[in-house]
mmCIF file of C-alpha atoms in Angstrom:
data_model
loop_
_atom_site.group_PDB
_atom_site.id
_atom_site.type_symbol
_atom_site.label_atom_id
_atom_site.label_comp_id
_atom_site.label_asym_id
_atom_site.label_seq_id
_atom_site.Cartn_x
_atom_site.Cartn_y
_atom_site.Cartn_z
ATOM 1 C CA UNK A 1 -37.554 10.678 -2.492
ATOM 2 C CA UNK A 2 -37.047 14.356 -2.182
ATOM 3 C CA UNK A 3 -36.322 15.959 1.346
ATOM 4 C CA UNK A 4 -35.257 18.875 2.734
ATOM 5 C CA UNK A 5 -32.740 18.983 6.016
ATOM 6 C CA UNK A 6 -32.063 21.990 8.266
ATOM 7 C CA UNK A 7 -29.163 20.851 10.427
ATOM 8 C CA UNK A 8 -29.678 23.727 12.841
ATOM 9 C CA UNK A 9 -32.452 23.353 15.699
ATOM 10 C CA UNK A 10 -31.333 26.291 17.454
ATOM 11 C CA UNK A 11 -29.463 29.613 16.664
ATOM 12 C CA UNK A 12 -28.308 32.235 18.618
ATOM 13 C CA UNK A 13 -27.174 35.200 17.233
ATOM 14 C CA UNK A 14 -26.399 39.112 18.803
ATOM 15 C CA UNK A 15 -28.478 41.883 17.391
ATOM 16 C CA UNK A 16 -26.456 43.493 14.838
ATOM 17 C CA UNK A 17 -24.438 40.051 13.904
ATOM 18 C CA UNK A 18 -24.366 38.472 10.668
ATOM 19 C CA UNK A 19 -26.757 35.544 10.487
ATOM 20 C CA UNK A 20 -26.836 32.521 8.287
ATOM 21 C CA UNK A 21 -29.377 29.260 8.004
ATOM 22 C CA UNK A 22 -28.491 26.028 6.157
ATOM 23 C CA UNK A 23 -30.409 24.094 3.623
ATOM 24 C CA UNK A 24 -29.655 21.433 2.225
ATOM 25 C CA UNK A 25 -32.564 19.720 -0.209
ATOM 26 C CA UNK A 26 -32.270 16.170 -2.117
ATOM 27 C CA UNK A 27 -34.153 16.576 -5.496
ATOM 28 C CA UNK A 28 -33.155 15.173 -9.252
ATOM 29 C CA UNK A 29 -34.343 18.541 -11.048
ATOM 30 C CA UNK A 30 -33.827 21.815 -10.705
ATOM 31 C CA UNK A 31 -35.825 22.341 -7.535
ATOM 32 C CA UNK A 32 -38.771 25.450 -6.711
ATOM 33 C CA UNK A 33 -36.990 26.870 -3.798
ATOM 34 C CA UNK A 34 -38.545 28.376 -0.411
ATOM 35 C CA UNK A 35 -38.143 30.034 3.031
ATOM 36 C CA UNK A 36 -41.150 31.209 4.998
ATOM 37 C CA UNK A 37 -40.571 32.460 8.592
ATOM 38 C CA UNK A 38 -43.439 31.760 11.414
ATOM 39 C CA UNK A 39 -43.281 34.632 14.277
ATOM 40 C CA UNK A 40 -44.857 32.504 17.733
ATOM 41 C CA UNK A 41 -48.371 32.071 17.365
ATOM 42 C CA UNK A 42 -48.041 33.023 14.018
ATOM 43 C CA UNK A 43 -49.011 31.519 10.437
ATOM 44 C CA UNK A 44 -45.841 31.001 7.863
ATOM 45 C CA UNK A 45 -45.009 34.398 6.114
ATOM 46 C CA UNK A 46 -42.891 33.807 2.640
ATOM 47 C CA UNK A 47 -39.783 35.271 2.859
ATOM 48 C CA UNK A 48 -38.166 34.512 -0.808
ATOM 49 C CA UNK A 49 -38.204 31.619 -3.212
ATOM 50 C CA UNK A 50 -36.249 31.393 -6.315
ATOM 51 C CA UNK A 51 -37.650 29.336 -9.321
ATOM 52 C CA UNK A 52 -35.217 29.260 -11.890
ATOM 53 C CA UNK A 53 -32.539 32.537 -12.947
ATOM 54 C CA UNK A 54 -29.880 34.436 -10.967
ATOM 55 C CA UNK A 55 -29.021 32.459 -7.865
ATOM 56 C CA UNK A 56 -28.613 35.114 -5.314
ATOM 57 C CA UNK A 57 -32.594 35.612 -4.415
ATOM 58 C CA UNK A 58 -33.572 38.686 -2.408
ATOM 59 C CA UNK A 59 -36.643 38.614 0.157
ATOM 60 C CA UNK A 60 -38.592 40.528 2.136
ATOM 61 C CA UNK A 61 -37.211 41.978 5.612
ATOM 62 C CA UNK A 62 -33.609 42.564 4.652
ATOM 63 C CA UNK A 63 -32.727 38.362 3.851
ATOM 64 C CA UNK A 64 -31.361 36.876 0.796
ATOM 65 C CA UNK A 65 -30.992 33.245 0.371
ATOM 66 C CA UNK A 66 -28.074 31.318 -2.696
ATOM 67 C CA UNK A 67 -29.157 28.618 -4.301
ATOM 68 C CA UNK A 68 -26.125 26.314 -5.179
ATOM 69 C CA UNK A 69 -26.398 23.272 -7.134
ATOM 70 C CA UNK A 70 -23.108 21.890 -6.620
ATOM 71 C CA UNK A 71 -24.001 21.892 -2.875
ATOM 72 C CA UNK A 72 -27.737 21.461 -2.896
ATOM 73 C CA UNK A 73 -28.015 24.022 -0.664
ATOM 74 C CA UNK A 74 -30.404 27.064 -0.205
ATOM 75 C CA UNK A 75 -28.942 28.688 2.928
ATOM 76 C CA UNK A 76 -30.854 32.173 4.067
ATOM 77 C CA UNK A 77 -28.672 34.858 4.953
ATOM 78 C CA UNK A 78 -28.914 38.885 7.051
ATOM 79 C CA UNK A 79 -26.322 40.961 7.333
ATOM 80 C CA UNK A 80 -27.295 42.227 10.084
ATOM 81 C CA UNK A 81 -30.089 40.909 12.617
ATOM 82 C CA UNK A 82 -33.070 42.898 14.676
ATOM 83 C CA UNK A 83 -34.781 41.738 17.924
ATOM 84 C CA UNK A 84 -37.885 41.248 15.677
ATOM 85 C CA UNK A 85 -35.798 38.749 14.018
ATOM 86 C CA UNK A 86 -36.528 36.036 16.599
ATOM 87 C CA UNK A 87 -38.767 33.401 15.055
ATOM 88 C CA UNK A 88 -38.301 29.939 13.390
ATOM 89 C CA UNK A 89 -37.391 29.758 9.912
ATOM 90 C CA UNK A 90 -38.593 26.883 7.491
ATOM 91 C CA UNK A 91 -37.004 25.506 3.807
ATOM 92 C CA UNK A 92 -39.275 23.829 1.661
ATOM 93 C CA UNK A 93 -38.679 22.197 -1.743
ATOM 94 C CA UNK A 94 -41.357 22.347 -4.323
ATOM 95 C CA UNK A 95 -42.626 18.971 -4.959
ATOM 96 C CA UNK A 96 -43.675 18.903 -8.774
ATOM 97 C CA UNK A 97 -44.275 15.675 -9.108
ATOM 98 C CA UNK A 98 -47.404 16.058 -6.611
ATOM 99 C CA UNK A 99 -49.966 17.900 -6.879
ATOM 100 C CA UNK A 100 -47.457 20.829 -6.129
ATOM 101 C CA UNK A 101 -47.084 20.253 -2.569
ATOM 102 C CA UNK A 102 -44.129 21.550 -0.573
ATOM 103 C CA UNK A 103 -41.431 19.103 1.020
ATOM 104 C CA UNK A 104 -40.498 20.618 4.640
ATOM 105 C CA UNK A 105 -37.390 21.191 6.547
ATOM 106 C CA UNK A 106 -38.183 20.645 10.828
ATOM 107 C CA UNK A 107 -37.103 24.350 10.909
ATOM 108 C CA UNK A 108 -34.546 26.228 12.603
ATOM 109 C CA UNK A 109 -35.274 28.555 15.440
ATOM 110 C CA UNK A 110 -33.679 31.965 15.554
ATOM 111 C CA UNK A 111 -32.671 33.480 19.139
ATOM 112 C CA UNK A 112 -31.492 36.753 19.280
ATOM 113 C CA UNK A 113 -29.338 37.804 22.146
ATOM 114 C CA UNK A 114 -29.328 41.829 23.012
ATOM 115 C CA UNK B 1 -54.213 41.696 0.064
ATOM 116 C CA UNK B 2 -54.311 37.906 -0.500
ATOM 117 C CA UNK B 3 -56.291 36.164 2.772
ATOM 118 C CA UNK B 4 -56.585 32.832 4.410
ATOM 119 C CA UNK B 5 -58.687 33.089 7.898
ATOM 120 C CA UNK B 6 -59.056 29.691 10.256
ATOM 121 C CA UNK B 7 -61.960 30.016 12.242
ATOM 122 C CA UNK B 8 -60.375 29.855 15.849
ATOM 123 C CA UNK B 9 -56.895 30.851 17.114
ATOM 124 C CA UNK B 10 -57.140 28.338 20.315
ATOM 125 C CA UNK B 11 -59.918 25.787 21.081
ATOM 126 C CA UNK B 12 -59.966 23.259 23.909
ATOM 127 C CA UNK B 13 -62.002 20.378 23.470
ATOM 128 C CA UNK B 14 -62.503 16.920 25.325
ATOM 129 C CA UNK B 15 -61.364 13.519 24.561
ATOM 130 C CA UNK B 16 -63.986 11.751 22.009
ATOM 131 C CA UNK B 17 -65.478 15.654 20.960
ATOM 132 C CA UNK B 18 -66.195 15.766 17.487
ATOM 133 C CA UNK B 19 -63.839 18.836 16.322
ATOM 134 C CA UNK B 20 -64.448 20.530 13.625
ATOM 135 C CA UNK B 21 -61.531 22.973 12.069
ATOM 136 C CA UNK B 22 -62.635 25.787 9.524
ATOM 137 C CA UNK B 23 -60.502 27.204 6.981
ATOM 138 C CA UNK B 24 -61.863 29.876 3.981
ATOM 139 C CA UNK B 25 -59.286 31.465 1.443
ATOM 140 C CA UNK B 26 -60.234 34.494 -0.783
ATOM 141 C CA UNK B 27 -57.773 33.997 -3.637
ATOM 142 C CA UNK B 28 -59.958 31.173 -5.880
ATOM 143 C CA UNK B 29 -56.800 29.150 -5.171
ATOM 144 C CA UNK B 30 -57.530 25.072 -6.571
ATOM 145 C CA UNK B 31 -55.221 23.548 -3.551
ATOM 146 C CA UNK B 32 -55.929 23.817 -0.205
ATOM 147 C CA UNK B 33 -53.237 22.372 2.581
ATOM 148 C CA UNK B 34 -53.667 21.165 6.255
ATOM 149 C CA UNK B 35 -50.863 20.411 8.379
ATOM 150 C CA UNK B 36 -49.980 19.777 11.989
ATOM 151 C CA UNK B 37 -47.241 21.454 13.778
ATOM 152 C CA UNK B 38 -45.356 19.825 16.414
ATOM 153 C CA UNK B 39 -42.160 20.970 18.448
ATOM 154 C CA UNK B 40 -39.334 19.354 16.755
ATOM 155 C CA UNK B 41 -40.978 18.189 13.831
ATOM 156 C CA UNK B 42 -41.675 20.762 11.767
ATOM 157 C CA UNK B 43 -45.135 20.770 9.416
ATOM 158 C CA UNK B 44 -46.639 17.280 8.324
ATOM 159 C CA UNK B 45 -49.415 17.417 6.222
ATOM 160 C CA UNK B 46 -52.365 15.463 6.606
ATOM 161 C CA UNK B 47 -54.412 16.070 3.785
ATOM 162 C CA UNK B 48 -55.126 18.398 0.771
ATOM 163 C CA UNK B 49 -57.373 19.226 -1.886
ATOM 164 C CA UNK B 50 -56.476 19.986 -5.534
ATOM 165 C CA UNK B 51 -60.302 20.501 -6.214
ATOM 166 C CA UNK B 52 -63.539 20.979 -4.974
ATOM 167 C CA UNK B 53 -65.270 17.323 -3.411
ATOM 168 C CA UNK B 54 -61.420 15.987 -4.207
ATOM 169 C CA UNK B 55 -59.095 15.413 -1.240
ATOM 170 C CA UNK B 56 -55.917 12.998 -0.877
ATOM 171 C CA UNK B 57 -53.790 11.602 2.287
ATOM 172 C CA UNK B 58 -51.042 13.277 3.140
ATOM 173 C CA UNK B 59 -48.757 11.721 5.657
ATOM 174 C CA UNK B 60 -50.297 11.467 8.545
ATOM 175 C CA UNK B 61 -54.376 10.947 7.834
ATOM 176 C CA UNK B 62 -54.905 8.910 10.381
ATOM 177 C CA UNK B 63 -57.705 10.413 13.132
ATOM 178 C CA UNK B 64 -58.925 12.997 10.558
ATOM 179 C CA UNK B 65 -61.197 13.385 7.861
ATOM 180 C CA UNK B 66 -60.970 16.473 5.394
ATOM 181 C CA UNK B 67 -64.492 17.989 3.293
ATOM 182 C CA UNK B 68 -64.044 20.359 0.691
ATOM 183 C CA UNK B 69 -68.215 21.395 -0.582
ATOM 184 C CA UNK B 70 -67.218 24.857 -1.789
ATOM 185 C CA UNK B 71 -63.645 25.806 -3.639
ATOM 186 C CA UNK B 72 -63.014 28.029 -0.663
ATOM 187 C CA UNK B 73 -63.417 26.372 2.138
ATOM 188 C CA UNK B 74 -61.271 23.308 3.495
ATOM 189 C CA UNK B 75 -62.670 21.574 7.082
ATOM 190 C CA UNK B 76 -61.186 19.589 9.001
ATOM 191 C CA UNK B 77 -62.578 17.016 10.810
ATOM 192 C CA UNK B 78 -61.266 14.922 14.189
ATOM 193 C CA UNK B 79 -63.900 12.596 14.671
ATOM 194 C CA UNK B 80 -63.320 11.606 17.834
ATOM 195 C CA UNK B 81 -60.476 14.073 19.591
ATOM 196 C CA UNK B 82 -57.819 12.565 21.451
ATOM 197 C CA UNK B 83 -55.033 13.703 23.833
ATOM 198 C CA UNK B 84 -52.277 13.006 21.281
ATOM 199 C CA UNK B 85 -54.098 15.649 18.538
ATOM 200 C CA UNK B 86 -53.092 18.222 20.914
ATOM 201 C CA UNK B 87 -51.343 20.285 18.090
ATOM 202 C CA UNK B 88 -51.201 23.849 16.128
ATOM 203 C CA UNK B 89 -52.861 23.164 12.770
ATOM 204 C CA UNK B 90 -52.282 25.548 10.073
ATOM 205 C CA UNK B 91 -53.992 25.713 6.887
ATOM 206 C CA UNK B 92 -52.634 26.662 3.302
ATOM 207 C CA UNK B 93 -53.832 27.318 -0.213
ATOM 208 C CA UNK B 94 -52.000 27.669 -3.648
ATOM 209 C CA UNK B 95 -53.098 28.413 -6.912
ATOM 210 C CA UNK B 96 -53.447 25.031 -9.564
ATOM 211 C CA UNK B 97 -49.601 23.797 -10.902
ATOM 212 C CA UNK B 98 -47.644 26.217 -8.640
ATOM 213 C CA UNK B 99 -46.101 25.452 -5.447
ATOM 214 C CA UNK B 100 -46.127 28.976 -3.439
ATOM 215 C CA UNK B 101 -48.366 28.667 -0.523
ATOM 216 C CA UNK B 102 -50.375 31.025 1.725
ATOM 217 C CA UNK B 103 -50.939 30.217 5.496
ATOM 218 C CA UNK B 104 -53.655 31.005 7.635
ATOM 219 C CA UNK B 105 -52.713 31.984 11.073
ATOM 220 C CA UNK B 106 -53.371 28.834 12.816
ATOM 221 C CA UNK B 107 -55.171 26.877 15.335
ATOM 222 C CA UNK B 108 -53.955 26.207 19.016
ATOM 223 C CA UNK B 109 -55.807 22.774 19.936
ATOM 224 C CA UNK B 110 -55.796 21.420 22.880
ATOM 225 C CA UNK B 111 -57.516 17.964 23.640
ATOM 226 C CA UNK B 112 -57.792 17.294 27.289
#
């Protein structure tokens, strides 16, 4: 069965720091790829996905996320983080073998320190 | 801009209410999505609907009934609230054979 695990609950980064969020996904195919970010109180925004191509994806607000094979992984990256940052950060695999759902990580929630 | 509206941000209802959860996209999307979201356990869908009248379990259907009369509009349905449906619910669509989905911005609910 296909899953998705995002080892990190928490994360606390400084503003201006580097960030980076595992992924790691368990799929047979080449897997449909996804990070969304939810703000608090907030529905889940898309942030990049990557489908099939180069492997370095870019996204919206500055991320970028590498999907590697060898690893299963789809880890989101910043080079540098903003206060408006702070939210929780979900991967999701593309289930294609069902009715297109998407197979959820629990998420991993960003803290930024000033 | 693409668009999917839930009728309430928060609602607080009583144990045994009959709930009733509205959700309306405006992108003719086929699927519609509605999960739960819980601290610590990320989104867990409880059902969906790849058509209009068709709906399937998801993994946790139990407590809730889903209609789906009109392609865009997806309701959910507690029949008979409890304390442990206290949850944010979020709704999603996505267009047929294509997994990208588009939230709505969720419902507090609080069951007391």
């Amino acid at each position: 069965a296909q899953s998705v695990t995002q080892p990190d609950i928490h994360i606390t980064v400084s503003e201006g720091a580097s960030l980076e969020l595992r992924c790691n996904y368990s799929y047979g195919a080449t897997p449909y790829l996804f990070w969304y970010v939810q703000s608090p109180g907030q529905g889940l925004q898309l942030l990049l996905k990557y489908f099939s191509g180069d492997t370095l994806v870019q996204g919206i607000k500055g991320f970028e996320a590498e999907f590697k094979r060898s690893q299963s992984s789809f880890n989101l990256r910043k080079p540098s983080v903003h206060w408006s940052d702070a939210a929780e950060y979900f991967c999701a695999v593309g289930a294609t073998d069902s009715n297109y759902q998407l197979i959820w990580g629990a998420g991993t929630k960003l803290i930024i320190k000033p | 801009d693409v668009k999917v509206t839930q009728s309430s941000r928060y609602l607080v209802k009583r144990t045994g209410e009959k709930v009733f959860l509205e959700c309306v996209q405006d992108m003719d999307h086929e699927n519609m999505f509605w999960y739960r979201q819980d601290p610590g356990l990320g989104l867990r869908l409880i059902y969906f609907s790849y058509d209009v009248k068709m709906k399937e379990k998801g993994d946790i259907p139990e407590g809730y009934s889903v209609s789906r009369e009109k392609k865009e509009r997806f309701s959910l349905i507690l029949e008979s609230a409890s304390t442990n449906q206290t949850s944010m619910y979020l709704c999603a669509s996505s267009p047929a054979n294509y997994n990208e989905q588009f939230f709505g911005p969720g419902t507090r609910l609080t069951v007391l």
